[in-house]
Amino acid sequence: MNDEKKSGKKKVLVIGGGAAGMMAAIAAAKEGAAVTLLEKNEKTGKKLFITGKGRCNLTNACGEEEFFKSVVSNEKFLYSAFYTLDNRAVMEFFEKAGCRLKTERGNRVFPVSDHSSDVIAALNNRMRKEGVKVLLHTTVSEILTEKEAAEDNTTPERTAEKAGEEAGGGAKNKSRVTGVKLVDGKSLSADAVIIATGGRSYESTGSDGDGYRFAEKAGHTVREVKPALAPFTVKEEWCKSLQGLSLKNVSAALICKKKKLYEGFGEMLFTHFGVSGPLILSASSYYAKKINNMPAQLHIDLKPALSREQLDKRILRDFDENKNRRFKNSLNGLLPAKMIPVMIQISGIPPEKPVNEITKEERTRLLTCLKDLVLTVTGTRGFSEAIVTQGGVHVKEINPSTMESKLVCGLYFAGEVLDIDAMTGGFNLQIAWSTGYLAGISAAG
């Protein structure tokens, strides 16, 4: 530390060795700061390692308009961060760091190797190259601050005093970061601290909400945190008999009190408690944001490529070709075998009934089952199964141009600890890279 003081380097501490934290550390070091990254686990990137079932969907190669449309909470706050390090720049960063990439369906970007460990290795290599000091098994207990003398703290957005009042603080004098205190009682001094501790999802990886505690103690508002991108629990018992069945190319609409909260197309999976899969996970983020834990209806179209009229003609054609068959043996061309008993049950058509005796009314019921299969959503699974956390540090108390706190000088936030989240497809990691990078260069500046 003495060498750093002599060299005049700014001392930056980064709390959290996940996606946002590692990117922040690299960015700050590249700008000339003396950077130390503090990680409570035995290694960096624990949550990154399990992302995308171990494949790590690290960004999305879509255009900027689609990117912002895919952000569920506070997309406007991200403008500065995204344009400072957009998805193309992230892809270039990893390619240059030796992690070759590929783009798959839905513009999802993965390492060519399909191993998340290659993404983590690229980040660790860059940190070493930039001289970042990494302290593992190191847990922060407190952010250390001291009061500044009153001064003109006017910013392009508004004064610090106004920011404090809006945050409920009302204090005229801002605090300034001086360092951190560790659980072992030791203290580390710093000119800037970046909180990149993640949210509450996958707590086994170390995301236990520490960042929210640090933020609140510093005077920040933490908006209610909820599991997002999480599987749905449903009321219907017949779902259990379909456990493990995956459906591709289906569409779904989530409706509550006649209001459509989400509509999308993709892949879903039946589970022992309800439904999951990319399509469902995206729907769950809008559910969590707007009506968390209230009943809602999930309307599934199993044949979205066909209109009701086209599907009716298809059913008639199938029935015509199977005139002498019983109803239970006539659905193989329409449905996976595992789903046929459930569809027979829901449609109310006797399974032994010959297809040439099925009435128009019965056929209409079958058509409705195929085009509008309804499930009653009762809630989402918890943080242990949620991909991201919704809620977090209130973005109105953060300068979007720098990621610095408007309440505490030298305190920065990045990644999932902030009240920002997006749909599946690599968007949440892009948020981590962008906010981490901006926090890093700002903290070093």
CSV table of C-alpha atoms in Angstrom, one decimal:
chain,number,residue,atom,x,y,z
A,1,MET,CA,0.0,0.0,0.0
A,2,ASN,CA,2.9,2.3,0.7
A,3,ASP,CA,4.2,1.8,-2.8
A,4,GLU,CA,0.8,2.7,-4.1
A,5,LYS,CA,0.8,6.0,-2.1
A,6,LYS,CA,4.2,6.9,-3.4
A,7,SER,CA,3.2,6.2,-7.0
A,8,GLY,CA,0.1,8.4,-6.6
A,9,LYS,CA,-2.1,5.5,-7.8
A,10,LYS,CA,-5.8,5.7,-6.7
A,11,LYS,CA,-6.7,2.7,-4.5
A,12,VAL,CA,-9.8,0.9,-5.5
A,13,LEU,CA,-11.4,-2.0,-3.6
A,14,VAL,CA,-13.9,-4.2,-5.4
A,15,ILE,CA,-16.2,-6.3,-3.2
A,16,GLY,CA,-17.3,-9.4,-5.1
A,17,GLY,CA,-15.5,-11.7,-7.6
A,18,GLY,CA,-18.5,-12.3,-9.9
A,19,ALA,CA,-19.1,-11.0,-13.5
A,20,ALA,CA,-19.6,-7.4,-12.5
A,21,GLY,CA,-16.8,-7.4,-9.9
A,22,MET,CA,-14.1,-8.9,-12.2
A,23,MET,CA,-15.0,-6.6,-15.0
A,24,ALA,CA,-14.9,-3.6,-12.7
A,25,ALA,CA,-11.5,-4.6,-11.4
A,26,ILE,CA,-10.1,-5.0,-14.9
A,27,ALA,CA,-11.5,-1.7,-16.0
A,28,ALA,CA,-10.2,0.2,-13.0
A,29,ALA,CA,-6.7,-1.3,-13.2
A,30,LYS,CA,-6.5,-0.6,-16.9
A,31,GLU,CA,-7.2,3.1,-16.0
A,32,GLY,CA,-4.2,3.1,-13.7
A,33,ALA,CA,-5.7,2.4,-10.3
A,34,ALA,CA,-4.2,0.0,-7.7
A,35,VAL,CA,-7.0,-2.5,-7.5
A,36,THR,CA,-7.8,-5.2,-4.9
A,37,LEU,CA,-10.7,-7.5,-5.4
A,38,LEU,CA,-12.2,-9.1,-2.3
A,39,GLU,CA,-14.0,-12.4,-2.7
A,40,LYS,CA,-15.5,-14.4,0.2
A,41,ASN,CA,-15.4,-17.7,-1.7
A,42,GLU,CA,-12.4,-20.0,-2.4
A,43,LYS,CA,-12.4,-18.9,-6.1
A,44,THR,CA,-13.8,-16.2,-8.4
A,45,GLY,CA,-16.8,-16.7,-10.7
A,46,LYS,CA,-18.8,-19.3,-8.7
A,47,LYS,CA,-22.1,-18.2,-10.1
A,48,LEU,CA,-20.7,-17.7,-13.6
A,49,PHE,CA,-19.6,-21.3,-13.5
A,50,ILE,CA,-23.2,-22.6,-13.3
A,51,THR,CA,-24.7,-20.0,-15.6
A,52,GLY,CA,-26.5,-21.4,-18.6
A,53,LYS,CA,-26.2,-25.0,-17.2
A,54,GLY,CA,-22.5,-24.6,-17.2
A,55,ARG,CA,-22.3,-23.2,-20.8
A,56,CYS,CA,-22.4,-19.5,-19.8
A,57,ASN,CA,-24.7,-17.4,-22.1
A,58,LEU,CA,-22.4,-14.4,-21.7
A,59,THR,CA,-24.3,-11.8,-23.8
A,60,ASN,CA,-26.8,-11.4,-26.6
A,61,ALA,CA,-25.8,-10.3,-30.1
A,62,CYS,CA,-29.0,-8.4,-30.8
A,63,GLY,CA,-29.4,-4.7,-31.7
A,64,GLU,CA,-29.5,-2.0,-29.1
A,65,GLU,CA,-33.3,-1.6,-29.5
A,66,GLU,CA,-34.0,-5.2,-28.7
A,67,PHE,CA,-31.5,-5.2,-25.8
A,68,PHE,CA,-33.4,-2.4,-24.1
A,69,LYS,CA,-36.7,-4.0,-24.8
A,70,SER,CA,-35.4,-7.1,-23.0
A,71,VAL,CA,-34.6,-5.2,-19.8
A,72,VAL,CA,-37.5,-5.6,-17.3
A,73,SER,CA,-36.5,-3.0,-14.7
A,74,ASN,CA,-35.1,0.5,-15.2
A,75,GLU,CA,-33.8,0.2,-18.8
A,76,LYS,CA,-33.2,3.9,-19.1
A,77,PHE,CA,-30.7,3.9,-16.2
A,78,LEU,CA,-28.6,1.6,-18.3
A,79,TYR,CA,-28.1,3.8,-21.3
A,80,SER,CA,-24.7,5.3,-20.3
A,81,ALA,CA,-23.4,1.9,-19.1
A,82,PHE,CA,-24.5,0.0,-22.2
A,83,TYR,CA,-23.1,2.6,-24.6
A,84,THR,CA,-19.8,2.7,-22.7
A,85,LEU,CA,-19.4,-1.1,-23.1
A,86,ASP,CA,-22.1,-2.6,-25.4
A,87,ASN,CA,-22.6,-6.2,-26.4
A,88,ARG,CA,-20.2,-6.0,-29.4
A,89,ALA,CA,-17.5,-4.6,-27.2
A,90,VAL,CA,-18.0,-7.4,-24.7
A,91,MET,CA,-17.7,-10.0,-27.4
A,92,GLU,CA,-14.5,-8.3,-28.6
A,93,PHE,CA,-13.2,-8.3,-25.1
A,94,PHE,CA,-13.6,-12.0,-24.6
A,95,GLU,CA,-12.3,-12.9,-28.1
A,96,LYS,CA,-9.1,-10.8,-27.4
A,97,ALA,CA,-8.8,-12.5,-24.0
A,98,GLY,CA,-8.6,-15.9,-25.7
A,99,CYS,CA,-12.2,-17.0,-25.2
A,100,ARG,CA,-13.6,-17.8,-28.7
A,101,LEU,CA,-17.4,-17.2,-29.0
A,102,LYS,CA,-20.3,-18.5,-31.0
A,103,THR,CA,-23.8,-17.2,-31.6
A,104,GLU,CA,-26.8,-19.5,-31.3
A,105,ARG,CA,-30.6,-19.3,-31.7
A,106,GLY,CA,-32.1,-16.2,-30.3
A,107,ASN,CA,-28.7,-14.3,-30.7
A,108,ARG,CA,-27.4,-16.0,-27.5
A,109,VAL,CA,-23.6,-15.9,-27.3
A,110,PHE,CA,-21.6,-18.8,-25.7
A,111,PRO,CA,-18.0,-19.8,-25.6
A,112,VAL,CA,-17.2,-22.1,-28.5
A,113,SER,CA,-16.1,-24.7,-26.0
A,114,ASP,CA,-19.5,-24.6,-24.2
A,115,HIS,CA,-17.5,-24.4,-20.9
A,116,SER,CA,-18.2,-21.5,-18.5
A,117,SER,CA,-14.7,-22.1,-17.1
A,118,ASP,CA,-13.2,-20.5,-20.2
A,119,VAL,CA,-15.1,-17.3,-19.5
A,120,ILE,CA,-13.9,-17.3,-15.9
A,121,ALA,CA,-10.3,-18.1,-17.1
A,122,ALA,CA,-10.3,-15.2,-19.5
A,123,LEU,CA,-11.4,-12.8,-16.8
A,124,ASN,CA,-8.8,-14.1,-14.3
A,125,ASN,CA,-6.1,-13.9,-16.9
A,126,ARG,CA,-7.0,-10.3,-17.7
A,127,MET,CA,-7.0,-9.4,-14.0
A,128,ARG,CA,-3.5,-10.9,-13.6
A,129,LYS,CA,-2.3,-9.0,-16.7
A,130,GLU,CA,-3.7,-5.7,-15.3
A,131,GLY,CA,-2.1,-6.3,-11.9
A,132,VAL,CA,-5.3,-6.7,-9.9
A,133,LYS,CA,-4.6,-8.2,-6.5
A,134,VAL,CA,-7.2,-10.9,-5.7
A,135,LEU,CA,-7.9,-11.8,-2.0
A,136,LEU,CA,-9.9,-15.0,-1.7
A,137,HIS,CA,-11.6,-16.2,1.5
A,138,THR,CA,-12.0,-12.5,2.4
A,139,THR,CA,-15.4,-11.3,3.7
A,140,VAL,CA,-16.2,-7.6,4.2
A,141,SER,CA,-18.3,-6.7,7.3
A,142,GLU,CA,-18.6,-3.0,6.8
A,143,ILE,CA,-17.9,-0.1,4.4
A,144,LEU,CA,-15.9,2.6,6.2
A,145,THR,CA,-16.9,6.3,5.6
A,146,GLU,CA,-16.3,9.7,7.1
A,147,LYS,CA,-18.3,12.9,6.8
A,148,GLU,CA,-17.1,15.6,4.3
A,149,ALA,CA,-17.1,19.3,5.1
A,150,ALA,CA,-20.1,21.1,3.4
A,151,GLU,CA,-19.2,22.1,-0.1
A,152,ASP,CA,-20.8,22.8,-3.5
A,153,ASN,CA,-21.6,19.2,-4.6
A,154,THR,CA,-23.6,20.2,-7.6
A,155,THR,CA,-23.8,17.4,-10.3
A,156,PRO,CA,-25.2,17.5,-13.8
A,157,GLU,CA,-28.3,15.7,-12.5
A,158,ARG,CA,-28.9,17.5,-9.2
A,159,THR,CA,-27.2,18.5,-6.0
A,160,ALA,CA,-26.1,15.9,-3.5
A,161,GLU,CA,-28.3,17.6,-0.9
A,162,LYS,CA,-31.4,17.1,-3.1
A,163,ALA,CA,-30.3,13.5,-3.8
A,164,GLY,CA,-30.0,12.9,0.0
A,165,GLU,CA,-33.5,14.4,0.6
A,166,GLU,CA,-35.0,12.2,-2.2
A,167,ALA,CA,-33.4,9.2,-0.6
A,168,GLY,CA,-34.8,10.1,2.7
A,169,GLY,CA,-31.5,11.2,4.1
A,170,GLY,CA,-31.8,14.9,4.0
A,171,ALA,CA,-28.2,15.4,5.2
A,172,LYS,CA,-26.3,18.4,3.9
A,173,ASN,CA,-22.9,16.9,4.3
A,174,LYS,CA,-22.1,13.9,2.2
A,175,SER,CA,-19.9,11.0,3.4
A,176,ARG,CA,-16.8,9.8,1.7
A,177,VAL,CA,-15.5,6.2,1.5
A,178,THR,CA,-12.3,5.6,3.4
A,179,GLY,CA,-12.1,1.8,3.1
A,180,VAL,CA,-13.6,-1.4,4.3
A,181,LYS,CA,-13.6,-3.5,7.5
A,182,LEU,CA,-13.2,-7.3,7.2
A,183,VAL,CA,-14.8,-9.9,9.4
A,184,ASP,CA,-11.4,-10.7,11.0
A,185,GLY,CA,-11.3,-7.2,12.3
A,186,LYS,CA,-8.7,-5.9,9.8
A,187,SER,CA,-9.3,-2.7,7.8
A,188,LEU,CA,-8.3,-1.8,4.2
A,189,SER,CA,-8.1,1.8,3.2
A,190,ALA,CA,-9.3,2.9,-0.2
A,191,ASP,CA,-10.1,6.0,-2.3
A,192,ALA,CA,-13.1,4.2,-3.9
A,193,VAL,CA,-15.1,1.0,-3.2
A,194,ILE,CA,-17.2,-0.8,-5.7
A,195,ILE,CA,-20.0,-3.0,-4.4
A,196,ALA,CA,-20.5,-5.9,-6.8
A,197,THR,CA,-21.8,-8.5,-4.4
A,198,GLY,CA,-24.7,-9.8,-6.6
A,199,GLY,CA,-28.2,-10.4,-5.4
A,200,ARG,CA,-29.9,-13.2,-3.5
A,201,SER,CA,-30.2,-15.9,-6.2
A,202,TYR,CA,-28.2,-19.0,-5.9
A,203,GLU,CA,-27.1,-18.2,-2.3
A,204,SER,CA,-24.8,-21.3,-2.3
A,205,THR,CA,-22.5,-19.2,-4.6
A,206,GLY,CA,-22.1,-16.5,-1.9
A,207,SER,CA,-25.0,-14.2,-2.9
A,208,ASP,CA,-26.4,-13.7,0.5
A,209,GLY,CA,-27.5,-10.1,0.4
A,210,ASP,CA,-24.4,-8.5,1.9
A,211,GLY,CA,-24.5,-5.7,-0.7
A,212,TYR,CA,-28.0,-4.6,0.3
A,213,ARG,CA,-26.9,-4.4,4.0
A,214,PHE,CA,-23.9,-2.2,2.9
A,215,ALA,CA,-26.1,0.0,0.8
A,216,GLU,CA,-28.7,0.5,3.5
A,217,LYS,CA,-26.0,1.4,6.1
A,218,ALA,CA,-24.7,4.0,3.7
A,219,GLY,CA,-28.2,5.6,3.6
A,220,HIS,CA,-29.4,4.0,0.4
A,221,THR,CA,-32.9,2.6,-0.3
A,222,VAL,CA,-33.1,-1.0,-1.2
A,223,ARG,CA,-36.2,-1.9,-3.1
A,224,GLU,CA,-38.0,-5.2,-2.2
A,225,VAL,CA,-36.0,-8.1,-3.6
A,226,LYS,CA,-37.8,-11.0,-5.3
A,227,PRO,CA,-36.8,-14.2,-7.2
A,228,ALA,CA,-36.8,-13.5,-10.9
A,229,LEU,CA,-36.3,-15.8,-13.9
A,230,ALA,CA,-37.7,-18.5,-11.7
A,231,PRO,CA,-40.0,-21.5,-12.4
A,232,PHE,CA,-43.7,-21.2,-11.9
A,233,THR,CA,-45.7,-23.2,-9.4
A,234,VAL,CA,-49.1,-24.1,-10.6
A,235,LYS,CA,-52.4,-25.3,-9.2
A,236,GLU,CA,-53.2,-28.1,-11.7
A,237,GLU,CA,-52.3,-31.6,-10.5
A,238,TRP,CA,-52.1,-33.1,-14.0
A,239,CYS,CA,-48.8,-31.1,-14.5
A,240,LYS,CA,-47.0,-33.7,-12.3
A,241,SER,CA,-47.7,-36.5,-14.8
A,242,LEU,CA,-45.9,-34.5,-17.5
A,243,GLN,CA,-42.7,-34.0,-15.4
A,244,GLY,CA,-39.7,-33.9,-17.7
A,245,LEU,CA,-41.6,-33.2,-20.9
A,246,SER,CA,-40.1,-30.3,-22.9
A,247,LEU,CA,-42.1,-28.5,-25.5
A,248,LYS,CA,-40.4,-26.4,-28.2
A,249,ASN,CA,-41.9,-23.6,-30.4
A,250,VAL,CA,-44.9,-22.9,-28.2
A,251,SER,CA,-46.3,-19.5,-27.3
A,252,ALA,CA,-47.6,-18.4,-23.9
A,253,ALA,CA,-49.4,-15.4,-22.5
A,254,LEU,CA,-49.5,-14.5,-18.8
A,255,ILE,CA,-52.8,-12.9,-17.7
A,256,CYS,CA,-54.0,-11.5,-14.4
A,257,LYS,CA,-57.5,-9.9,-14.0
A,258,LYS,CA,-57.9,-9.7,-17.8
A,259,LYS,CA,-54.6,-7.8,-18.2
A,260,LYS,CA,-51.8,-9.3,-20.3
A,261,LEU,CA,-48.5,-9.1,-18.4
A,262,TYR,CA,-46.3,-11.0,-20.8
A,263,GLU,CA,-46.5,-12.8,-24.1
A,264,GLY,CA,-43.7,-14.8,-25.7
A,265,PHE,CA,-42.6,-17.7,-27.9
A,266,GLY,CA,-40.1,-20.4,-27.2
A,267,GLU,CA,-39.4,-23.5,-25.1
A,268,MET,CA,-41.0,-24.7,-21.9
A,269,LEU,CA,-40.6,-27.6,-19.5
A,270,PHE,CA,-43.1,-29.4,-17.2
A,271,THR,CA,-41.9,-30.1,-13.7
A,272,HIS,CA,-43.2,-31.8,-10.5
A,273,PHE,CA,-44.3,-28.5,-9.2
A,274,GLY,CA,-45.3,-26.6,-12.3
A,275,VAL,CA,-43.5,-25.3,-15.4
A,276,SER,CA,-40.1,-24.0,-16.3
A,277,GLY,CA,-37.9,-23.4,-19.3
A,278,PRO,CA,-36.7,-20.2,-21.1
A,279,LEU,CA,-40.3,-19.0,-22.1
A,280,ILE,CA,-41.6,-19.5,-18.5
A,281,LEU,CA,-38.6,-17.9,-16.9
A,282,SER,CA,-39.0,-14.7,-18.9
A,283,ALA,CA,-42.7,-14.6,-18.0
A,284,SER,CA,-41.8,-15.0,-14.3
A,285,SER,CA,-39.9,-11.7,-14.3
A,286,TYR,CA,-43.0,-9.8,-15.3
A,287,TYR,CA,-45.0,-11.8,-12.9
A,288,ALA,CA,-42.6,-10.9,-10.0
A,289,LYS,CA,-42.5,-7.2,-11.0
A,290,LYS,CA,-46.3,-6.6,-11.3
A,291,ILE,CA,-48.3,-9.1,-9.2
A,292,ASN,CA,-45.9,-11.2,-7.2
A,293,ASN,CA,-47.5,-14.2,-5.5
A,294,MET,CA,-51.0,-13.4,-6.8
A,295,PRO,CA,-52.9,-16.0,-8.9
A,296,ALA,CA,-52.6,-15.6,-12.6
A,297,GLN,CA,-53.5,-17.6,-15.7
A,298,LEU,CA,-50.9,-18.9,-18.1
A,299,HIS,CA,-52.4,-19.5,-21.6
A,300,ILE,CA,-50.3,-21.9,-23.7
A,301,ASP,CA,-50.7,-22.3,-27.4
A,302,LEU,CA,-49.3,-25.6,-28.4
A,303,LYS,CA,-49.7,-25.0,-32.1
A,304,PRO,CA,-48.9,-21.3,-32.6
A,305,ALA,CA,-48.0,-21.7,-36.3
A,306,LEU,CA,-51.6,-22.7,-37.1
A,307,SER,CA,-54.8,-20.6,-36.8
A,308,ARG,CA,-57.8,-22.2,-35.1
A,309,GLU,CA,-59.3,-22.8,-38.6
A,310,GLN,CA,-56.1,-24.4,-39.9
A,311,LEU,CA,-55.7,-26.6,-36.9
A,312,ASP,CA,-59.4,-27.7,-37.1
A,313,LYS,CA,-58.8,-28.8,-40.7
A,314,ARG,CA,-55.7,-30.7,-39.6
A,315,ILE,CA,-57.7,-32.5,-36.8
A,316,LEU,CA,-60.5,-33.4,-39.3
A,317,ARG,CA,-57.9,-34.7,-41.7
A,318,ASP,CA,-56.3,-36.8,-39.0
A,319,PHE,CA,-59.7,-38.1,-37.9
A,320,ASP,CA,-60.6,-38.9,-41.5
A,321,GLU,CA,-57.4,-41.0,-41.9
A,322,ASN,CA,-58.1,-42.8,-38.6
A,323,LYS,CA,-61.8,-43.4,-39.0
A,324,ASN,CA,-61.8,-46.8,-37.3
A,325,ARG,CA,-59.5,-45.8,-34.5
A,326,ARG,CA,-60.5,-44.8,-31.0
A,327,PHE,CA,-59.9,-41.3,-29.8
A,328,LYS,CA,-57.0,-42.2,-27.5
A,329,ASN,CA,-55.1,-43.7,-30.5
A,330,SER,CA,-55.7,-40.8,-32.9
A,331,LEU,CA,-53.5,-38.0,-31.4
A,332,ASN,CA,-50.0,-39.3,-32.1
A,333,GLY,CA,-49.5,-36.9,-35.0
A,334,LEU,CA,-50.6,-33.9,-32.9
A,335,LEU,CA,-49.0,-34.5,-29.4
A,336,PRO,CA,-46.1,-36.1,-27.6
A,337,ALA,CA,-47.1,-39.5,-26.3
A,338,LYS,CA,-46.7,-38.4,-22.7
A,339,MET,CA,-49.3,-35.5,-23.2
A,340,ILE,CA,-52.0,-37.6,-24.8
A,341,PRO,CA,-53.6,-38.9,-21.6
A,342,VAL,CA,-53.7,-35.4,-20.1
A,343,MET,CA,-55.3,-34.0,-23.2
A,344,ILE,CA,-57.9,-36.7,-23.2
A,345,GLN,CA,-58.7,-35.9,-19.6
A,346,ILE,CA,-58.9,-32.1,-20.1
A,347,SER,CA,-61.0,-32.4,-23.3
A,348,GLY,CA,-63.5,-34.6,-21.7
A,349,ILE,CA,-63.8,-36.8,-24.8
A,350,PRO,CA,-64.2,-40.5,-23.9
A,351,PRO,CA,-60.9,-42.2,-24.8
A,352,GLU,CA,-62.6,-45.3,-26.3
A,353,LYS,CA,-64.9,-43.3,-28.5
A,354,PRO,CA,-64.3,-43.9,-32.3
A,355,VAL,CA,-63.1,-40.8,-34.0
A,356,ASN,CA,-65.9,-40.9,-36.6
A,357,GLU,CA,-68.4,-40.4,-33.7
A,358,ILE,CA,-66.7,-37.4,-32.2
A,359,THR,CA,-69.1,-34.4,-32.4
A,360,LYS,CA,-68.2,-30.9,-33.5
A,361,GLU,CA,-68.6,-29.7,-30.0
A,362,GLU,CA,-66.1,-32.3,-28.7
A,363,ARG,CA,-63.7,-31.4,-31.5
A,364,THR,CA,-64.0,-27.7,-30.5
A,365,ARG,CA,-63.1,-28.6,-27.0
A,366,LEU,CA,-60.0,-30.5,-28.2
A,367,LEU,CA,-59.1,-27.5,-30.4
A,368,THR,CA,-59.3,-25.2,-27.4
A,369,CYS,CA,-57.0,-27.5,-25.4
A,370,LEU,CA,-54.4,-27.3,-28.1
A,371,LYS,CA,-54.7,-23.5,-28.8
A,372,ASP,CA,-55.4,-22.3,-25.2
A,373,LEU,CA,-54.2,-24.7,-22.6
A,374,VAL,CA,-54.7,-22.9,-19.3
A,375,LEU,CA,-52.6,-23.2,-16.1
A,376,THR,CA,-53.2,-21.4,-12.9
A,377,VAL,CA,-50.0,-19.8,-11.6
A,378,THR,CA,-49.8,-19.7,-7.8
A,379,GLY,CA,-46.3,-18.2,-7.5
A,380,THR,CA,-42.6,-18.7,-8.3
A,381,ARG,CA,-40.0,-20.9,-6.8
A,382,GLY,CA,-37.6,-19.3,-4.3
A,383,PHE,CA,-34.1,-17.7,-4.6
A,384,SER,CA,-32.4,-21.1,-4.7
A,385,GLU,CA,-33.9,-21.7,-8.2
A,386,ALA,CA,-34.1,-18.1,-9.4
A,387,ILE,CA,-31.5,-17.1,-12.0
A,388,VAL,CA,-31.5,-13.4,-11.0
A,389,THR,CA,-32.8,-11.1,-8.3
A,390,GLN,CA,-35.4,-8.5,-9.0
A,391,GLY,CA,-35.2,-5.3,-6.8
A,392,GLY,CA,-32.1,-4.0,-5.0
A,393,VAL,CA,-30.4,-0.7,-4.6
A,394,HIS,CA,-32.6,2.1,-5.9
A,395,VAL,CA,-31.2,3.4,-9.1
A,396,LYS,CA,-32.4,7.0,-8.5
A,397,GLU,CA,-29.7,7.2,-5.8
A,398,ILE,CA,-27.0,6.2,-8.3
A,399,ASN,CA,-25.4,8.4,-10.9
A,400,PRO,CA,-26.1,6.5,-14.2
A,401,SER,CA,-23.1,8.2,-15.9
A,402,THR,CA,-20.6,6.8,-13.4
A,403,MET,CA,-22.4,4.2,-11.2
A,404,GLU,CA,-21.3,6.3,-8.2
A,405,SER,CA,-23.6,6.8,-5.2
A,406,LYS,CA,-25.2,10.2,-5.0
A,407,LEU,CA,-25.1,9.9,-1.2
A,408,VAL,CA,-21.5,8.7,-0.5
A,409,CYS,CA,-18.5,9.9,-2.5
A,410,GLY,CA,-16.3,7.2,-3.8
A,411,LEU,CA,-18.9,4.4,-3.4
A,412,TYR,CA,-19.9,2.6,-6.6
A,413,PHE,CA,-22.4,-0.1,-7.4
A,414,ALA,CA,-22.4,-2.7,-10.3
A,415,GLY,CA,-24.3,-5.7,-11.4
A,416,GLU,CA,-27.2,-7.6,-9.7
A,417,VAL,CA,-27.0,-5.6,-6.4
A,418,LEU,CA,-28.8,-2.8,-8.4
A,419,ASP,CA,-32.5,-2.7,-9.1
A,420,ILE,CA,-32.0,-3.9,-12.7
A,421,ASP,CA,-33.0,-7.2,-14.3
A,422,ALA,CA,-33.7,-8.5,-17.7
A,423,MET,CA,-35.1,-11.6,-19.5
A,424,THR,CA,-33.2,-14.7,-20.3
A,425,GLY,CA,-30.8,-14.8,-23.3
A,426,GLY,CA,-27.6,-13.2,-22.0
A,427,PHE,CA,-29.0,-9.9,-21.1
A,428,ASN,CA,-28.4,-10.0,-17.4
A,429,LEU,CA,-24.7,-10.8,-17.8
A,430,GLN,CA,-24.5,-7.9,-20.3
A,431,ILE,CA,-25.9,-5.7,-17.6
A,432,ALA,CA,-23.1,-7.0,-15.2
A,433,TRP,CA,-20.4,-6.4,-17.8
A,434,SER,CA,-21.6,-2.9,-18.7
A,435,THR,CA,-22.2,-1.6,-15.2
A,436,GLY,CA,-19.0,-3.2,-13.9
A,437,TYR,CA,-16.9,-1.6,-16.6
A,438,LEU,CA,-18.4,1.8,-16.1
A,439,ALA,CA,-18.0,1.6,-12.3
A,440,GLY,CA,-14.4,0.5,-12.8
A,441,ILE,CA,-13.3,3.4,-15.0
A,442,SER,CA,-15.2,5.9,-13.0
A,443,ALA,CA,-13.8,4.7,-9.7
A,444,ALA,CA,-10.3,4.9,-11.2
A,445,GLY,CA,-10.9,8.4,-12.7
